Short mmCIF file of C-alpha atoms in Angstrom, two decimals:
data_model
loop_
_atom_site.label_atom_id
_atom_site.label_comp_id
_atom_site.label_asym_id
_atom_site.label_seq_id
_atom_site.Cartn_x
_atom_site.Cartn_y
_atom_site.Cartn_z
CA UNK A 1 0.00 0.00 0.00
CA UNK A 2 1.16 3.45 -1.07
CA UNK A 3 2.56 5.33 2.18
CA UNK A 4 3.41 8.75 2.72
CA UNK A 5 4.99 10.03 6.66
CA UNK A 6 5.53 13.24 8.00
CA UNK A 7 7.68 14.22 11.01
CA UNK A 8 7.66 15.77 13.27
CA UNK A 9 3.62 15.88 14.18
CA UNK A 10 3.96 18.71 15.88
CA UNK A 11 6.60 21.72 16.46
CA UNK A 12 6.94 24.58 18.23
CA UNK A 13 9.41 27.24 17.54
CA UNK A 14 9.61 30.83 18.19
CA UNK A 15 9.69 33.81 15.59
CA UNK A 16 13.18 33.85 13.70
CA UNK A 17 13.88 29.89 14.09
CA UNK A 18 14.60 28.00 10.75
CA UNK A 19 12.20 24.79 10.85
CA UNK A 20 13.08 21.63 8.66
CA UNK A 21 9.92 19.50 7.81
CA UNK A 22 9.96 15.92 6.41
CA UNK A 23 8.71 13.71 4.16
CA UNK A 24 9.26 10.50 3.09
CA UNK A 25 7.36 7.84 0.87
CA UNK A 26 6.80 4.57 -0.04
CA UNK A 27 4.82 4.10 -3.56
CA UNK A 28 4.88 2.58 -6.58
CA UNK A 29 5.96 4.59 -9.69
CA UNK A 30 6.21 8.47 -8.28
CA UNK A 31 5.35 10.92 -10.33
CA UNK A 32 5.46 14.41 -8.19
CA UNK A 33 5.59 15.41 -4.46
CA UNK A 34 3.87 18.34 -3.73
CA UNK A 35 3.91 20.41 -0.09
CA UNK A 36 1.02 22.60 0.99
CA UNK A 37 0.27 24.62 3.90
CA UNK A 38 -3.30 24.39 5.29
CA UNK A 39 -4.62 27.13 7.89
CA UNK A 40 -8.26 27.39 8.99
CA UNK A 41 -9.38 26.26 5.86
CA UNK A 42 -8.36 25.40 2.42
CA UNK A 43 -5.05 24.04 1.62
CA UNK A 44 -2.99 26.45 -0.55
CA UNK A 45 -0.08 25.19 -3.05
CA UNK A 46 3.19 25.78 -2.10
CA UNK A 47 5.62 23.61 -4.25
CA UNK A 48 5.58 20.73 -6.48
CA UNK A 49 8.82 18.60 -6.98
CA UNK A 50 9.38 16.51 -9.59
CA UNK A 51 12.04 14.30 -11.06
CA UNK A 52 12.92 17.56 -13.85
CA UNK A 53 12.59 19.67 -10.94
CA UNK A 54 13.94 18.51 -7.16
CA UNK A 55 14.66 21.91 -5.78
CA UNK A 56 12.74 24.74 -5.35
CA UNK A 57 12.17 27.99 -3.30
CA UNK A 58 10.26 30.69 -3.00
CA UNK A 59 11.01 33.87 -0.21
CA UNK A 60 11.68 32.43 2.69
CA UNK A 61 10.69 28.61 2.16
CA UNK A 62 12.77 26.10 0.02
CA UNK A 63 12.04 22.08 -0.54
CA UNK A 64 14.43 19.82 -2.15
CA UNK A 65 13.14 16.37 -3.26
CA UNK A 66 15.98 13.29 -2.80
CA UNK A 67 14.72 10.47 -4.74
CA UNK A 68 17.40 8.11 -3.67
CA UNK A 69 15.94 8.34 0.02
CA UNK A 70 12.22 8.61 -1.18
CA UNK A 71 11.47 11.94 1.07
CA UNK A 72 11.37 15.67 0.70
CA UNK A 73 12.28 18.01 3.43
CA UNK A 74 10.56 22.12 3.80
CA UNK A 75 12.68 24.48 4.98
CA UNK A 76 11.30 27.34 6.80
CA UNK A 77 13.88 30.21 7.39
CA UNK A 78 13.13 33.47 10.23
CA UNK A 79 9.49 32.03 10.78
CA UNK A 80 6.76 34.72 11.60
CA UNK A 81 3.50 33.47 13.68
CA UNK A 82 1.96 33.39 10.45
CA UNK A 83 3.77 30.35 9.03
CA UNK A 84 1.64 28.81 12.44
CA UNK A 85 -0.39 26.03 9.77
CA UNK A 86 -0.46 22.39 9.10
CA UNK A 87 1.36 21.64 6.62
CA UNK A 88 0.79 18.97 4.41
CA UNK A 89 2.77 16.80 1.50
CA UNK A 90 1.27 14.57 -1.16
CA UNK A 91 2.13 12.28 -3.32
CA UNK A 92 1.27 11.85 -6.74
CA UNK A 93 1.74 8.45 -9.08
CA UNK A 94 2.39 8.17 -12.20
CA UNK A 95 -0.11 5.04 -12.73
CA UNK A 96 -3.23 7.61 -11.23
CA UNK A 97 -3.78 10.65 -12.92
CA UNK A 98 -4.18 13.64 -10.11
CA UNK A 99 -4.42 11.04 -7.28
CA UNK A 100 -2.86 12.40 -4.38
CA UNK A 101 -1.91 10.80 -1.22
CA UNK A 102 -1.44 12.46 1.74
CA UNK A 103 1.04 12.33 4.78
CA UNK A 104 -0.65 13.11 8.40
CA UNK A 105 0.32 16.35 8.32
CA UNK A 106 2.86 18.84 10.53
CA UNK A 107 1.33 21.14 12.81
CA UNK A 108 3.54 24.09 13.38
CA UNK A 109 3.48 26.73 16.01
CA UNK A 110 5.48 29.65 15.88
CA UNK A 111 5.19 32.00 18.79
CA UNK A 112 6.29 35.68 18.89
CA UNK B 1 -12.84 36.00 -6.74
CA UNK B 2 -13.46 32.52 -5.26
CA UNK B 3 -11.60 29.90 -7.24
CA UNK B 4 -12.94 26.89 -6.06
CA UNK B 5 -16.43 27.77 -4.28
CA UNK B 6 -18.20 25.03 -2.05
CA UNK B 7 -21.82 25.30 -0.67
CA UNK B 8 -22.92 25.04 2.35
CA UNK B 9 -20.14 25.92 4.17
CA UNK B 10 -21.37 24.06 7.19
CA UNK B 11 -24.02 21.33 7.28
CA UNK B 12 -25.56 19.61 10.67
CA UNK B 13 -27.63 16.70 10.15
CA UNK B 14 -28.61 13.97 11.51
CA UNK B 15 -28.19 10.03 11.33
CA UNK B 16 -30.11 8.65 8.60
CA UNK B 17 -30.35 11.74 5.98
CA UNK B 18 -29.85 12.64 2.79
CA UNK B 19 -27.51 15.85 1.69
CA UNK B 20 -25.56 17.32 -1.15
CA UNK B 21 -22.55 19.06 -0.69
CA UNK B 22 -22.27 21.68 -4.36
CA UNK B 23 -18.83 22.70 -5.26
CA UNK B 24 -17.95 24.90 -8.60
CA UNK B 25 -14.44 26.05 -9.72
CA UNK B 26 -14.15 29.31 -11.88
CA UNK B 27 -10.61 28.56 -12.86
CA UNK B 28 -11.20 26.84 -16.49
CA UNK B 29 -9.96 23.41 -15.21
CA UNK B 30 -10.59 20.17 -16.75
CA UNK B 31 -10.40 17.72 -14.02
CA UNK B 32 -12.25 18.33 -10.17
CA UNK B 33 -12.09 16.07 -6.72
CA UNK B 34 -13.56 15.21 -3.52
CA UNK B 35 -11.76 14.87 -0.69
CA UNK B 36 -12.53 13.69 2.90
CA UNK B 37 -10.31 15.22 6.05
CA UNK B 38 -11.13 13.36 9.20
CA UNK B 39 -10.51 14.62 13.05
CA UNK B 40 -6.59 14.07 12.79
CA UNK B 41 -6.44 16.18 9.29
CA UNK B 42 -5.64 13.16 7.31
CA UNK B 43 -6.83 14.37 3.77
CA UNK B 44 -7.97 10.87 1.94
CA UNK B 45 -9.11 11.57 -2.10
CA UNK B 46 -12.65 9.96 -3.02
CA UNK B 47 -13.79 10.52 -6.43
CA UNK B 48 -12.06 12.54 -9.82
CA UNK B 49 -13.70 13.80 -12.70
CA UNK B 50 -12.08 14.81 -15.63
CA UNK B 51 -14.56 16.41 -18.33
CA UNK B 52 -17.56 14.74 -16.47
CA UNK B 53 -15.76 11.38 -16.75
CA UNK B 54 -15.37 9.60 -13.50
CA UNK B 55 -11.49 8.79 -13.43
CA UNK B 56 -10.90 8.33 -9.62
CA UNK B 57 -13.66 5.83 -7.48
CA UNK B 58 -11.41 5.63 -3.92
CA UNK B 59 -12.85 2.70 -1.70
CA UNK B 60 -15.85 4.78 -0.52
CA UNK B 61 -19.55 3.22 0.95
CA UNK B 62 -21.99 3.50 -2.06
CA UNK B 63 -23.74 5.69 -0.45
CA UNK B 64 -21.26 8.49 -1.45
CA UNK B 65 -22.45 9.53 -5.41
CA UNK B 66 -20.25 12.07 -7.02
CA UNK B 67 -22.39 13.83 -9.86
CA UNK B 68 -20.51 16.29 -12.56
CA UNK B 69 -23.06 18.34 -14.73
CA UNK B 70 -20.40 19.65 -16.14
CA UNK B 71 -16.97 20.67 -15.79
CA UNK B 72 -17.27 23.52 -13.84
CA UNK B 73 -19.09 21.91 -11.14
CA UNK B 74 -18.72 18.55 -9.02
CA UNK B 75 -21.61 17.84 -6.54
CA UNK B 76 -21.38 14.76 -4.09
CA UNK B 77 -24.63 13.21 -2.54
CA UNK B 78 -24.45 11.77 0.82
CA UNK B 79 -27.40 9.17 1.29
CA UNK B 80 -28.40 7.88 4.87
CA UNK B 81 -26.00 9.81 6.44
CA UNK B 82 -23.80 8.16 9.29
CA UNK B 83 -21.75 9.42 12.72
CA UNK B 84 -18.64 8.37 10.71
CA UNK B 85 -19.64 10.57 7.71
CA UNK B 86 -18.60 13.65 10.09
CA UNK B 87 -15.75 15.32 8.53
CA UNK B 88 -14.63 17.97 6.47
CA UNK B 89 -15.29 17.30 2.76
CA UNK B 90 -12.89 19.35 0.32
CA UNK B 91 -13.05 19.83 -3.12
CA UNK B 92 -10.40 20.65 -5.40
CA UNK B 93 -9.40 21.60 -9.29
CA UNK B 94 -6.28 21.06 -11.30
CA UNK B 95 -5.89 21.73 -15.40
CA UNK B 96 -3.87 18.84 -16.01
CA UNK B 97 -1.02 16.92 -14.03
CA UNK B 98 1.68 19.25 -14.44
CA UNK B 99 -0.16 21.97 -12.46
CA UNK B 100 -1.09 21.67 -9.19
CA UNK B 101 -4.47 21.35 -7.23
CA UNK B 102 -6.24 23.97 -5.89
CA UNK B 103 -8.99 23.39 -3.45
CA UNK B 104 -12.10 24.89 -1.77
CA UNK B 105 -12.65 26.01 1.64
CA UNK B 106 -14.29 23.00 2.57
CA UNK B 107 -17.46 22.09 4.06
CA UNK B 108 -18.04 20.74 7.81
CA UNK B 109 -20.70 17.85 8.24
CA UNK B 110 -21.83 17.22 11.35
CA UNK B 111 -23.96 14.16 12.08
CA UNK B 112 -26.02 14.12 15.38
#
């Protein structure tokens, strides 16, 4: 069965602390790992990694797909209370068009 | 503008009833999804459509029935409703698999 983990659970930090999320998988032909943060509601896109594209970055949060070790890490840099979300990484195969499976989750708490 | 708009927004019900849960995207996209988040965020897909054409049927009870009018819009009918069935039911867009998915801001059932 196709399996996706996330760790830590949980984290707290406080403003200015880098975070490193991570994910790792187990599933048959990969096609794309994608990260998204989730606050009260919807989940909004942050990156999607692929084998044409295992690094990328955007202000002050940067994800690097290794697909030798089957996992993706998020890197948050000088966190503000507003990075305070679950955030969430998914897996995509190639055999499933747009099926995505999900890890648990990372719930992250940044205090001022 | 709302991308991807669900409707209602919150629905309490109880045990043994029917609902519908609407969801339309204004983005153009060919291809929509249900998801189902339960109480520990775990986001698990359902169904997919992809120009009204059911491409994703996830081990759900048959008493989940995904209906697509048409592209823009992907409603999902919830028949004899159950205490299990509480959740938060996302839906979600994508143009094809090289872009990601963008979802709504989700709907809350609660069964009493």
């Amino acid at each position: 069965e196709d399996k996706v983990v996330q760790s830590p659970l949980s984290l707290v930090v406080h403003e200015g602390d880098t975070v490193t999320l991570n994910c790792s998988y187990e599933v048959t032909n990969f096609r794309s790992l994608l990260w998204y943060k989730q606050e009260k509601k919807a989940p909004t896109f942050l990156f999607m990694l692929t084998s044409s594209g295992i690094e990328k970055k955007s202000g002050r949060l940067s994800s690097i797909l290794d697909k030798k070790e089957l996992s993706s890490i998020l890197n948050i840099t000088a966190t503000q209370t507003g990075d305070s979300a679950i955030y969430l990484c998914a897996v995509e195969l190639g055999t499933s068009y747009g099926k995505l499976t999900f890890g648990q989750g990372t719930i992250l708490t940044v205090h001022p | 503008d709302t991308a991807v708009s669900q409707t209602p927004k919150y629905l309490v019900t109880q045990m043994g009833n029917d609902k519908s849960i609407k969801c339309e995207q204004n983005l153009g996209h060919d291809t929509m999804y249900w998801y189902k988040q339960d109480s520990k965020k775990f986001l698990k897909i359902m169904f997919s459509y992809n120009n009204k054409e059911l491409i994703i049927n996830e081990t759900v009870p048959n008493r989940f029935s995904p209906k697509s009018p048409d592209k823009a819009h992907l409603n999902l009918h919830i028949n004899s409703l159950e205490l299990g069935d509480s959740a938060v039911y996302f839906c979600a867009s994508s143009q094809d698999r090289t872009e990601p998915q963008h979802f709504g801001d989700g709907t809350r059932l609660s069964i009493l």
